[in-house]
Tab-separated table of C-alpha atoms in Angstrom:
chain	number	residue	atom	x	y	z
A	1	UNK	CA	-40.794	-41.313	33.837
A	2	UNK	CA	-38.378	-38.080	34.594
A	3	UNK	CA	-40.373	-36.087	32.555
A	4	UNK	CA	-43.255	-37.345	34.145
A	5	UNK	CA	-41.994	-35.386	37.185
A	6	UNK	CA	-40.769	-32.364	35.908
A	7	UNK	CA	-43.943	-31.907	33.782
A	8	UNK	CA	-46.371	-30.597	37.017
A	9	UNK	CA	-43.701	-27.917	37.742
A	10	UNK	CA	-43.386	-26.339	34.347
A	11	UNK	CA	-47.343	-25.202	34.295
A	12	UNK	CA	-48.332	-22.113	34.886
A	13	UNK	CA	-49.631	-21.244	38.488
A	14	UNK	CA	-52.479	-19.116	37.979
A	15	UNK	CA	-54.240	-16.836	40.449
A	16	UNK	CA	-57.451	-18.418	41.549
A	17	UNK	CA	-60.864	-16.628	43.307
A	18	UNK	CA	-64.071	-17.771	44.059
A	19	UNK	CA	-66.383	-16.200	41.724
A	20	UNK	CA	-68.849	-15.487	45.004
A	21	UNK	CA	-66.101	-13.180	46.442
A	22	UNK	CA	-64.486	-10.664	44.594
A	23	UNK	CA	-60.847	-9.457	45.476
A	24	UNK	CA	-59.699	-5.570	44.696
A	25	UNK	CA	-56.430	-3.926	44.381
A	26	UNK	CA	-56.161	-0.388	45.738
A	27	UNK	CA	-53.169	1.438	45.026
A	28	UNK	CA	-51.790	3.956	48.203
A	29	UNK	CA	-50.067	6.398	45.949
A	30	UNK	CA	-47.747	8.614	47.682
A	31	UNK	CA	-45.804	11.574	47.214
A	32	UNK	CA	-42.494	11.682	49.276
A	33	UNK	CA	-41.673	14.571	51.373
A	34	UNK	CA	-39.293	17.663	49.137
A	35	UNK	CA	-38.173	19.001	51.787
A	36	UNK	CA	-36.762	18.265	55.573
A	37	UNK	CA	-39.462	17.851	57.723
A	38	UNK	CA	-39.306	20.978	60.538
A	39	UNK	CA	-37.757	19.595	64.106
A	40	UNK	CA	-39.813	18.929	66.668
A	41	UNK	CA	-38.581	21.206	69.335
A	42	UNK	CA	-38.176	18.256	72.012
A	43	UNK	CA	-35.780	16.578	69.683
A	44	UNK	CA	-33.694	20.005	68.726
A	45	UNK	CA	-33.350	20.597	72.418
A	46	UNK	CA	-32.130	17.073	72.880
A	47	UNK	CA	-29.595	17.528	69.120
A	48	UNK	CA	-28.511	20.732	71.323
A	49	UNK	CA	-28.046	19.268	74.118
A	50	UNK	CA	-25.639	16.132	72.858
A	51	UNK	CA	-23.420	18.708	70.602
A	52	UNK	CA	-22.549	20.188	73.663
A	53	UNK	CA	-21.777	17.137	75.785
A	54	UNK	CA	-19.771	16.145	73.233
A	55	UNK	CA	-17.839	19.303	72.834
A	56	UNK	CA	-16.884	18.790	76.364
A	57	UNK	CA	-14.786	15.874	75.472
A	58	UNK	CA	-13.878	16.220	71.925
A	59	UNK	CA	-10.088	15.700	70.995
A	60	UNK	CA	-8.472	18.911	70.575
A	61	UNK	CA	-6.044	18.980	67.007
A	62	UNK	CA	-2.969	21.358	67.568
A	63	UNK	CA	-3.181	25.101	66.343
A	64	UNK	CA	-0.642	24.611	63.052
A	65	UNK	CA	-3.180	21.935	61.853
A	66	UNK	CA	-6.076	23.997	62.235
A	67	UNK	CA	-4.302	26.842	60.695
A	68	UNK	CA	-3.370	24.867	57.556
A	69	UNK	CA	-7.326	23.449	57.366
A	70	UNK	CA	-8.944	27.173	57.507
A	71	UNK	CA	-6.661	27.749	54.873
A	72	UNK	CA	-7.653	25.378	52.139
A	73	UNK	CA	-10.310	25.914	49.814
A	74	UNK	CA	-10.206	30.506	50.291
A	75	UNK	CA	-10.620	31.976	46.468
A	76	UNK	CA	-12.170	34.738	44.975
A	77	UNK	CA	-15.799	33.036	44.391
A	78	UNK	CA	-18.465	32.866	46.468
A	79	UNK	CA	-22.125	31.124	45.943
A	80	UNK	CA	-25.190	32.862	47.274
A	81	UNK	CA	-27.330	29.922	48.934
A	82	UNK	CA	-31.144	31.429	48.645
A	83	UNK	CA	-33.905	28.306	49.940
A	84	UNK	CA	-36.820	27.773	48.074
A	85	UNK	CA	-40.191	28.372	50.621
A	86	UNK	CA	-41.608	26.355	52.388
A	87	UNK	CA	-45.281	27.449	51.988
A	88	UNK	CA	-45.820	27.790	48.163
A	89	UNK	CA	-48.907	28.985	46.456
A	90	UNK	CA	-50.424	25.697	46.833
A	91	UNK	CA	-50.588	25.628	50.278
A	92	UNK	CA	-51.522	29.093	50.549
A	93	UNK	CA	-54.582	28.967	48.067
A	94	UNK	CA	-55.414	25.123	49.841
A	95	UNK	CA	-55.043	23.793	46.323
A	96	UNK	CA	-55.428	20.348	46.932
A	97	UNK	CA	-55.334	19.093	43.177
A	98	UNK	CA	-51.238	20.412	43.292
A	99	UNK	CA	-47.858	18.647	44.423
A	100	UNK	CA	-46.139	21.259	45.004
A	101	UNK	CA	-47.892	21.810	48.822
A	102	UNK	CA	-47.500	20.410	52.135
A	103	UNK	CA	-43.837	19.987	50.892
A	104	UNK	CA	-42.251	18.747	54.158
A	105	UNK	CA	-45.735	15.734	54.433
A	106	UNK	CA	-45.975	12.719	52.355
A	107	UNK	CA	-49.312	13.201	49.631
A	108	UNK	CA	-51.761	10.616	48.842
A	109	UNK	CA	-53.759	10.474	45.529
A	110	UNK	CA	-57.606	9.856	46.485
A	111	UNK	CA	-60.432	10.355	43.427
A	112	UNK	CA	-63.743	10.837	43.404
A	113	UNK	CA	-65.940	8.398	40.887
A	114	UNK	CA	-67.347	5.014	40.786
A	115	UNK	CA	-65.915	2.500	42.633
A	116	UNK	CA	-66.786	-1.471	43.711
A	117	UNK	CA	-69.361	-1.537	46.127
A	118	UNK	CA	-70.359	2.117	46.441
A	119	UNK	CA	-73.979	2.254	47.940
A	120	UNK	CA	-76.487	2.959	44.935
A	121	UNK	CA	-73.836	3.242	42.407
A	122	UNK	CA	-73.317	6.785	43.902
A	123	UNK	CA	-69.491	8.636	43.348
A	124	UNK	CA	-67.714	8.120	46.548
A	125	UNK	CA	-63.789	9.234	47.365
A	126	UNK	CA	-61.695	6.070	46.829
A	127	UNK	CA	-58.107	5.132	46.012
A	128	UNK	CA	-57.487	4.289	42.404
A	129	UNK	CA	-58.259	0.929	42.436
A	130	UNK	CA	-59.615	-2.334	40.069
A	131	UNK	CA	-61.331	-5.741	40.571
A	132	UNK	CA	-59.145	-8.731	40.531
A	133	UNK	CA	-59.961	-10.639	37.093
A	134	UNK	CA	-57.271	-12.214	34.939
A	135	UNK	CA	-53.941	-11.013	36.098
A	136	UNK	CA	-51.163	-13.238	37.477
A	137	UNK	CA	-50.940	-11.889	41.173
A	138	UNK	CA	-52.915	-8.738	42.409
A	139	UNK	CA	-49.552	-6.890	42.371
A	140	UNK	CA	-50.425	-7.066	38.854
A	141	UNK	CA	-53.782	-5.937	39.604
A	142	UNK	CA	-52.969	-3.051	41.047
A	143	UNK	CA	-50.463	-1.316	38.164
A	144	UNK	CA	-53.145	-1.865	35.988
A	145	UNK	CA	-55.456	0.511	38.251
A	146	UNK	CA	-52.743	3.259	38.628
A	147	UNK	CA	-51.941	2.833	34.899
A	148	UNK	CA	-55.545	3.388	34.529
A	149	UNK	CA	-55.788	6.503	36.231
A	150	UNK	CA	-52.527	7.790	35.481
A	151	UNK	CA	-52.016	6.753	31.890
A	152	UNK	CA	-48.263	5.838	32.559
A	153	UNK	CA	-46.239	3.881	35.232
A	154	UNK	CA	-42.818	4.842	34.343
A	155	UNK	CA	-42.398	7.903	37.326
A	156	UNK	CA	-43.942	5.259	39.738
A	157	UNK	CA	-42.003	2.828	42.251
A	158	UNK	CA	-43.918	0.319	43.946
A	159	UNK	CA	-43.125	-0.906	46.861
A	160	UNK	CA	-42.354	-5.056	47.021
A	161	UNK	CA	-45.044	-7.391	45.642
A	162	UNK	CA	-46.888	-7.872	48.420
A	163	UNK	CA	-49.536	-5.548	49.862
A	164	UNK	CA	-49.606	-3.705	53.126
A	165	UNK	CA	-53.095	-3.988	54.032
A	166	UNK	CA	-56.499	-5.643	53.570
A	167	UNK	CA	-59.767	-5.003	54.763
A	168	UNK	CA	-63.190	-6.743	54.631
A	169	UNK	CA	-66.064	-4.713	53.386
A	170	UNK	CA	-69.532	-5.747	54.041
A	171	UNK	CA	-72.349	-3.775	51.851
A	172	UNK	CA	-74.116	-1.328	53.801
A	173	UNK	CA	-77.064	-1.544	51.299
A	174	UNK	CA	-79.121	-4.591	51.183
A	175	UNK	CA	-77.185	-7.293	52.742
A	176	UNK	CA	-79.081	-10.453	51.328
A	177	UNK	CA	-78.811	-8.862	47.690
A	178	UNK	CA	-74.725	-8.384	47.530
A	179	UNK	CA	-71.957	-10.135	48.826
A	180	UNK	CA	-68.889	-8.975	51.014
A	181	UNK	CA	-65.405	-8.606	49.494
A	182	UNK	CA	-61.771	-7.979	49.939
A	183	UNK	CA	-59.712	-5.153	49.207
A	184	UNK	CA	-55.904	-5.304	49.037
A	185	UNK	CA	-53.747	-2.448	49.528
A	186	UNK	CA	-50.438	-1.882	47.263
A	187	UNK	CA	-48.091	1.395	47.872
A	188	UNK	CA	-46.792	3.048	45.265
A	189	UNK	CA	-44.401	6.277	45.027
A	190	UNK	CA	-44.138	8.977	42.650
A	191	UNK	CA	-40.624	9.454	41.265
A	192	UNK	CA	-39.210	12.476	39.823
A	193	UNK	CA	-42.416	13.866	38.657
A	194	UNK	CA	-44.294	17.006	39.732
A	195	UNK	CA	-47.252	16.743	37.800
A	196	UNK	CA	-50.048	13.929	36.561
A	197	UNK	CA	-52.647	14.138	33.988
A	198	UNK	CA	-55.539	12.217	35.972
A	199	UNK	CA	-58.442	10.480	34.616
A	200	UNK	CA	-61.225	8.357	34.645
A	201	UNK	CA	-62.776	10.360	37.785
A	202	UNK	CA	-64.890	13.162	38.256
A	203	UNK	CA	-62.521	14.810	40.663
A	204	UNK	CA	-59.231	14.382	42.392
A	205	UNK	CA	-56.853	15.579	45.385
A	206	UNK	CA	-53.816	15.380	46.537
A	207	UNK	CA	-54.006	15.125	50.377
A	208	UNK	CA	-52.021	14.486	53.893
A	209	UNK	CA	-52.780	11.455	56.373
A	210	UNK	CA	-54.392	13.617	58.506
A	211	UNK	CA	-56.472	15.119	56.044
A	212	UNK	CA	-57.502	11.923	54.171
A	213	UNK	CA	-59.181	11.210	57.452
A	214	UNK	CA	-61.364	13.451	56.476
A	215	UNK	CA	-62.717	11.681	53.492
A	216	UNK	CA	-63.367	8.394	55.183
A	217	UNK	CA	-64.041	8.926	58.463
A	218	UNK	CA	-65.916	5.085	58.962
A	219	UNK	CA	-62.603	3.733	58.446
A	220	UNK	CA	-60.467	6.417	60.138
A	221	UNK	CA	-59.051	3.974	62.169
A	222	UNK	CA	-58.419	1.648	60.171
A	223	UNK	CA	-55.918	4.045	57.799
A	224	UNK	CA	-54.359	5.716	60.779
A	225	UNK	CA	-52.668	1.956	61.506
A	226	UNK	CA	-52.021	1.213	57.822
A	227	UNK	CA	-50.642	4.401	57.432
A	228	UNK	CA	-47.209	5.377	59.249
A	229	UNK	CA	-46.366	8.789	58.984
């Protein structure tokens, strides 16, 4: 009889879908910003601004302690600080296939191919993505489409298991023919890697939010509220 009990919550929970509707992962694969991001003059002004209020009313130490603190750490070596650019080759040629540009944005993978529910079965620009089949959650789903397109996970980080996003699509060809479906949206970050071998697409780019508007601009909208910064 205690078995009995026990028995229901020891089997495996699958993942279930109507066969009518299919589900799809998409994967939001980002590249984190290098560099600082550039201050936005408003908010410098205002950094400014507060330093020197605070100056005003800062506790002054006596001279013998300040004398003693310029003293430590004087030698004989010094270290020539030279930054790395800001505008690279990348940015300057518009090479959108690199990393290294747009150092101070974040980068999002987009590739151009096949994907589910593309009117006529023509190459469209899409996120690397996969349909829902067998997996245990779509989290699932969606390494396999990175792994996919990137051949290896291991300088990726996704971010928790659940997604960010969904969205609806209806078919824009021949409604009665094909049925709507939903696509789920996963983020995942590149980690300590500059440079992917990507595949199974006919073309690829690395691009900013406000240039990946560019490349969908039906669901513009959409992405500029799933997409923070």
């Amino acid at each position: 009889m205690k078995m009995s009990l026990i028995r229901p919550l020891l089997t495996r929970r699958g993942f279930s879908t109507s066969s009518e509707k299919k589900l799809v992962a998409s994967v939001l694969f980002e590249r984190l910003p290098v560099v600082i991001p550039k201050i936005d003059p408003i908010i410098y002004a205002f950094q400014e601004f507060s330093f020197r209020w605070r100056q005003q009313y800062q506790r002054r130490y006596p001279d013998e302690f300040l004398d003693k603190s310029d003293a430590r750490g004087k030698g004989d070596y010094q270290i020539d600080y030279v930054p790395a650019p800001r505008v690279t080759e990348a940015d300057k040629n518009n090479d959108r296939k690199s990393l290294q540009r747009a150092l101070d944005r974040r980068l999002y993978l987009l590739l151009y191919g096949n994907a589910y529910g593309a009117p006529s079965g023509k190459p469209v620009w899409h996120f690397p993505e996969k349909v829902y089949e067998s997996e245990d959650t779509m989290r699932k789903c969606a390494e396999s489409a990175l792994n996919s397109v990137i051949g290896d996970l291991s300088n990726t980080y996704f971010v928790g298991n659940a997604p960010m996003a969904h969205m609806v699509v209806n078919p824009t060809e021949d409604p009665s023919g094909s049925t709507s479906f939903k696509k789920f949206f996963f983020k995942s970050q590149v980690i300590a890697k500059s440079k992917f071998n990507i595949g199974k697409c006919e073309d690829f780019v690395w691009v900013t939010k406000d240039e990946l508007m560019e490349y969908f601009p039906e669901q513009a909208e959409f992405f500029n509220k799933m997409i923070i910064s």
